[in-house]
CSV table of C-alpha atoms in Angstrom, one decimal:
chain,number,residue,atom,x,y,z
A,295,MET,CA,0.0,0.0,0.0
A,296,GLY,CA,1.4,3.4,-1.0
A,297,THR,CA,1.6,6.3,1.5
A,298,THR,CA,-1.5,7.9,0.0
A,299,ASP,CA,-3.7,4.8,0.1
A,300,ALA,CA,-6.5,4.7,2.6
A,301,PRO,CA,-6.4,2.1,5.4
A,302,ASP,CA,-9.2,0.1,3.7
A,303,GLY,CA,-7.2,-0.4,0.5
A,304,LYS,CA,-9.0,2.3,-1.5
A,305,LEU,CA,-6.9,4.6,-3.6
A,306,GLY,CA,-5.9,7.8,-1.8
A,307,MET,CA,-7.0,11.0,-3.4
A,308,ALA,CA,-3.6,11.7,-5.0
A,309,ASP,CA,-3.6,8.2,-6.6
A,310,GLN,CA,-7.0,8.3,-8.3
A,311,PRO,CA,-7.2,8.6,-12.1
A,312,VAL,CA,-6.9,12.3,-13.2
A,313,SER,CA,-10.2,13.8,-14.0
A,314,VAL,CA,-12.2,16.8,-12.7
A,315,ARG,CA,-13.4,15.9,-9.2
A,316,ALA,CA,-16.8,16.3,-7.8
A,317,CYS,CA,-16.0,18.3,-4.7
A,318,PRO,CA,-17.9,20.2,-1.9
A,319,LEU,CA,-15.2,22.9,-1.9
A,320,ALA,CA,-15.7,23.5,-5.6
A,321,ALA,CA,-19.5,23.6,-5.2
A,322,SER,CA,-19.1,26.0,-2.3
A,323,LEU,CA,-16.9,28.3,-4.3
A,324,GLU,CA,-19.5,28.4,-7.1
A,325,VAL,CA,-21.8,30.0,-4.6
A,326,LEU,CA,-19.4,31.9,-2.3
A,327,GLY,CA,-16.1,32.3,-4.1
A,328,GLU,CA,-16.4,35.9,-4.9
A,329,LYS,CA,-15.1,38.8,-2.7
A,330,TRP,CA,-18.3,40.8,-2.6
A,331,SER,CA,-20.4,37.8,-1.6
A,332,LEU,CA,-18.2,37.0,1.4
A,333,LEU,CA,-18.0,40.6,2.4
A,334,ALA,CA,-21.8,41.0,2.4
A,335,ILE,CA,-22.0,37.8,4.5
A,336,ARG,CA,-19.4,39.3,6.9
A,337,GLU,CA,-21.6,42.4,7.3
A,338,MET,CA,-24.7,40.4,8.1
A,339,THR,CA,-22.6,38.4,10.6
A,340,TYR,CA,-21.7,41.8,12.2
A,341,GLY,CA,-25.5,42.7,12.4
A,342,VAL,CA,-25.6,45.0,9.4
A,343,HIS,CA,-28.7,44.2,7.4
A,344,ARG,CA,-29.6,47.2,5.2
A,345,PHE,CA,-28.4,47.4,1.6
A,346,GLY,CA,-26.9,50.9,1.8
A,347,GLN,CA,-24.9,50.1,4.9
A,348,ILE,CA,-23.7,46.8,3.4
A,349,ALA,CA,-22.6,48.6,0.3
A,350,GLY,CA,-20.9,51.3,2.4
A,351,TYR,CA,-19.0,48.9,4.7
A,352,THR,CA,-17.9,46.6,1.9
A,353,GLY,CA,-17.1,49.2,-0.8
A,354,ALA,CA,-19.1,47.2,-3.4
A,355,SER,CA,-20.9,49.1,-6.1
A,356,LYS,CA,-24.6,49.0,-5.7
A,357,ASP,CA,-25.2,47.1,-8.9
A,358,ILE,CA,-22.6,44.4,-8.0
A,359,LEU,CA,-23.9,44.1,-4.5
A,360,ALA,CA,-27.5,43.7,-5.7
A,361,ASP,CA,-26.4,41.0,-8.0
A,362,ARG,CA,-24.5,39.1,-5.3
A,363,LEU,CA,-27.3,39.4,-2.8
A,364,ARG,CA,-29.8,38.0,-5.4
A,365,LYS,CA,-27.4,35.1,-6.0
A,366,LEU,CA,-27.0,34.5,-2.2
A,367,GLU,CA,-30.8,34.6,-1.8
A,368,ALA,CA,-31.3,32.1,-4.7
A,369,ALA,CA,-28.7,29.8,-3.0
A,370,GLY,CA,-30.6,29.9,0.3
A,371,ILE,CA,-27.8,31.7,2.2
A,372,VAL,CA,-29.6,35.1,2.6
A,373,GLU,CA,-33.3,36.0,3.0
A,374,ARG,CA,-34.9,39.4,2.3
A,375,ARG,CA,-37.2,40.9,5.0
A,376,GLN,CA,-39.3,43.9,4.1
A,377,TYR,CA,-39.0,46.7,6.6
A,378,SER,CA,-40.8,49.5,4.6
A,379,GLU,CA,-43.8,49.3,2.3
A,380,HIS,CA,-43.6,52.9,0.8
A,381,PRO,CA,-41.1,52.7,-0.7
A,382,PRO,CA,-40.5,49.0,-0.5
A,383,ARG,CA,-37.3,48.4,1.2
A,384,TYR,CA,-35.7,45.2,2.5
A,385,GLU,CA,-33.1,44.0,5.0
A,386,TYR,CA,-30.9,41.0,4.3
A,387,HIS,CA,-30.5,38.3,6.9
A,388,LEU,CA,-28.5,35.1,7.0
A,389,THR,CA,-30.5,31.9,6.8
A,390,GLU,CA,-29.5,28.7,8.7
A,391,ALA,CA,-27.2,27.9,5.7
A,392,GLY,CA,-25.7,31.4,6.0
A,393,ARG,CA,-25.2,31.2,9.8
A,394,ASP,CA,-23.5,27.9,9.2
A,395,LEU,CA,-20.7,29.8,7.5
A,396,GLN,CA,-19.5,31.3,10.8
A,397,PRO,CA,-16.7,28.8,11.4
A,398,THR,CA,-15.5,29.4,7.8
A,399,LEU,CA,-15.5,33.1,8.3
A,400,LEU,CA,-13.6,32.8,11.6
A,401,GLY,CA,-11.0,30.6,9.9
A,402,LEU,CA,-10.6,33.3,7.2
A,403,PHE,CA,-10.3,36.0,9.8
A,404,ARG,CA,-7.6,34.1,11.6
A,405,TRP,CA,-5.8,33.2,8.4
A,406,GLY,CA,-6.0,36.8,7.1
A,407,ASN,CA,-4.7,38.2,10.4
A,408,LYS,CA,-1.7,35.8,10.3
A,409,TRP,CA,-0.9,35.8,6.6
A,410,ALA,CA,-2.6,38.5,4.5
A,411,VAL,CA,-2.1,41.8,6.5
A,412,ALA,CA,0.9,43.5,8.1
A,413,GLU,CA,-1.0,44.2,11.2
A,414,PRO,CA,-4.3,42.7,12.3
A,415,SER,CA,-7.3,45.0,12.1
A,416,LEU,CA,-9.8,42.8,13.7
A,417,ARG,CA,-9.9,41.1,17.1
A,418,VAL,CA,-12.5,38.4,17.8
A,419,ARG,CA,-13.5,38.0,21.5
A,420,HIS,CA,-15.5,35.3,23.1
A,421,SER,CA,-18.2,36.2,25.6
A,422,CYS,CA,-15.8,35.1,28.4
A,423,GLY,CA,-13.8,38.2,27.5
A,424,HIS,CA,-10.8,36.5,26.0
A,425,ASP,CA,-9.6,36.6,22.4
A,426,LEU,CA,-11.1,33.7,20.5
A,427,ALA,CA,-8.8,30.9,19.6
A,428,VAL,CA,-10.8,28.4,17.5
A,429,THR,CA,-9.4,24.9,17.5
A,430,GLN,CA,-10.4,21.9,15.4
A,431,ALA,CA,-10.9,18.6,17.1
A,432,CYS,CA,-12.6,15.3,16.2
A,433,SER,CA,-16.1,15.3,17.7
A,434,HIS,CA,-15.6,11.5,18.6
A,435,CYS,CA,-12.2,11.3,20.2
A,436,ASP,CA,-11.4,15.0,20.8
A,437,ALA,CA,-8.0,14.7,19.1
A,438,PRO,CA,-6.7,17.7,17.2
A,439,VAL,CA,-7.4,17.8,13.5
A,440,THR,CA,-4.3,18.1,11.4
A,441,ARG,CA,-3.4,17.1,7.9
A,442,GLN,CA,-1.7,14.0,9.4
A,443,THR,CA,-4.8,12.9,11.3
A,444,ILE,CA,-7.3,13.1,8.5
A,445,THR,CA,-7.9,11.3,5.1
A,446,PHE,CA,-10.1,12.4,2.2
A,447,GLU,CA,-12.2,9.7,0.6
A,448,ALA,CA,-14.3,10.1,-2.5
A,449,ILE,CA,-17.8,8.8,-2.1
A,450,GLU,CA,-18.9,6.7,-5.0
A,451,HIS,CA,-22.5,7.2,-6.0
A,452,THR,CA,-24.5,4.6,-8.0
A,453,ASP,CA,-27.1,6.6,-9.8
């Protein structure tokens, strides 16, 4: 068995025949993989829900932001809630699927503070008062998650 083979004898991901992979990361990026979409989600996470404020805090042009919000709504990540009838105006709120992105955003905040900026511009604090340090652990054995402790296995579908 090669070093990339799974323990059950299946081929490891690096040893599979080369072809475009079905992948949850690729599918996620189809929906989220654009700067203005993630920045709009960031603002809703901060509690900013009105279009003009989201545009102002992100720097997105109004036409681009409107397009991204429509796509996020169609994907079930954002929902519109009307707050004014005359003229009709809406707030944008995260759905369950949108709120489920919080660990991803926290990971991007951490990575950005460490690797993408000269000096951090954002601190994330827990309600206990301390800076948040998110760790990844297996929910079954509580061991740390590292590249060495995980394997990726393709799921074969028989349609």
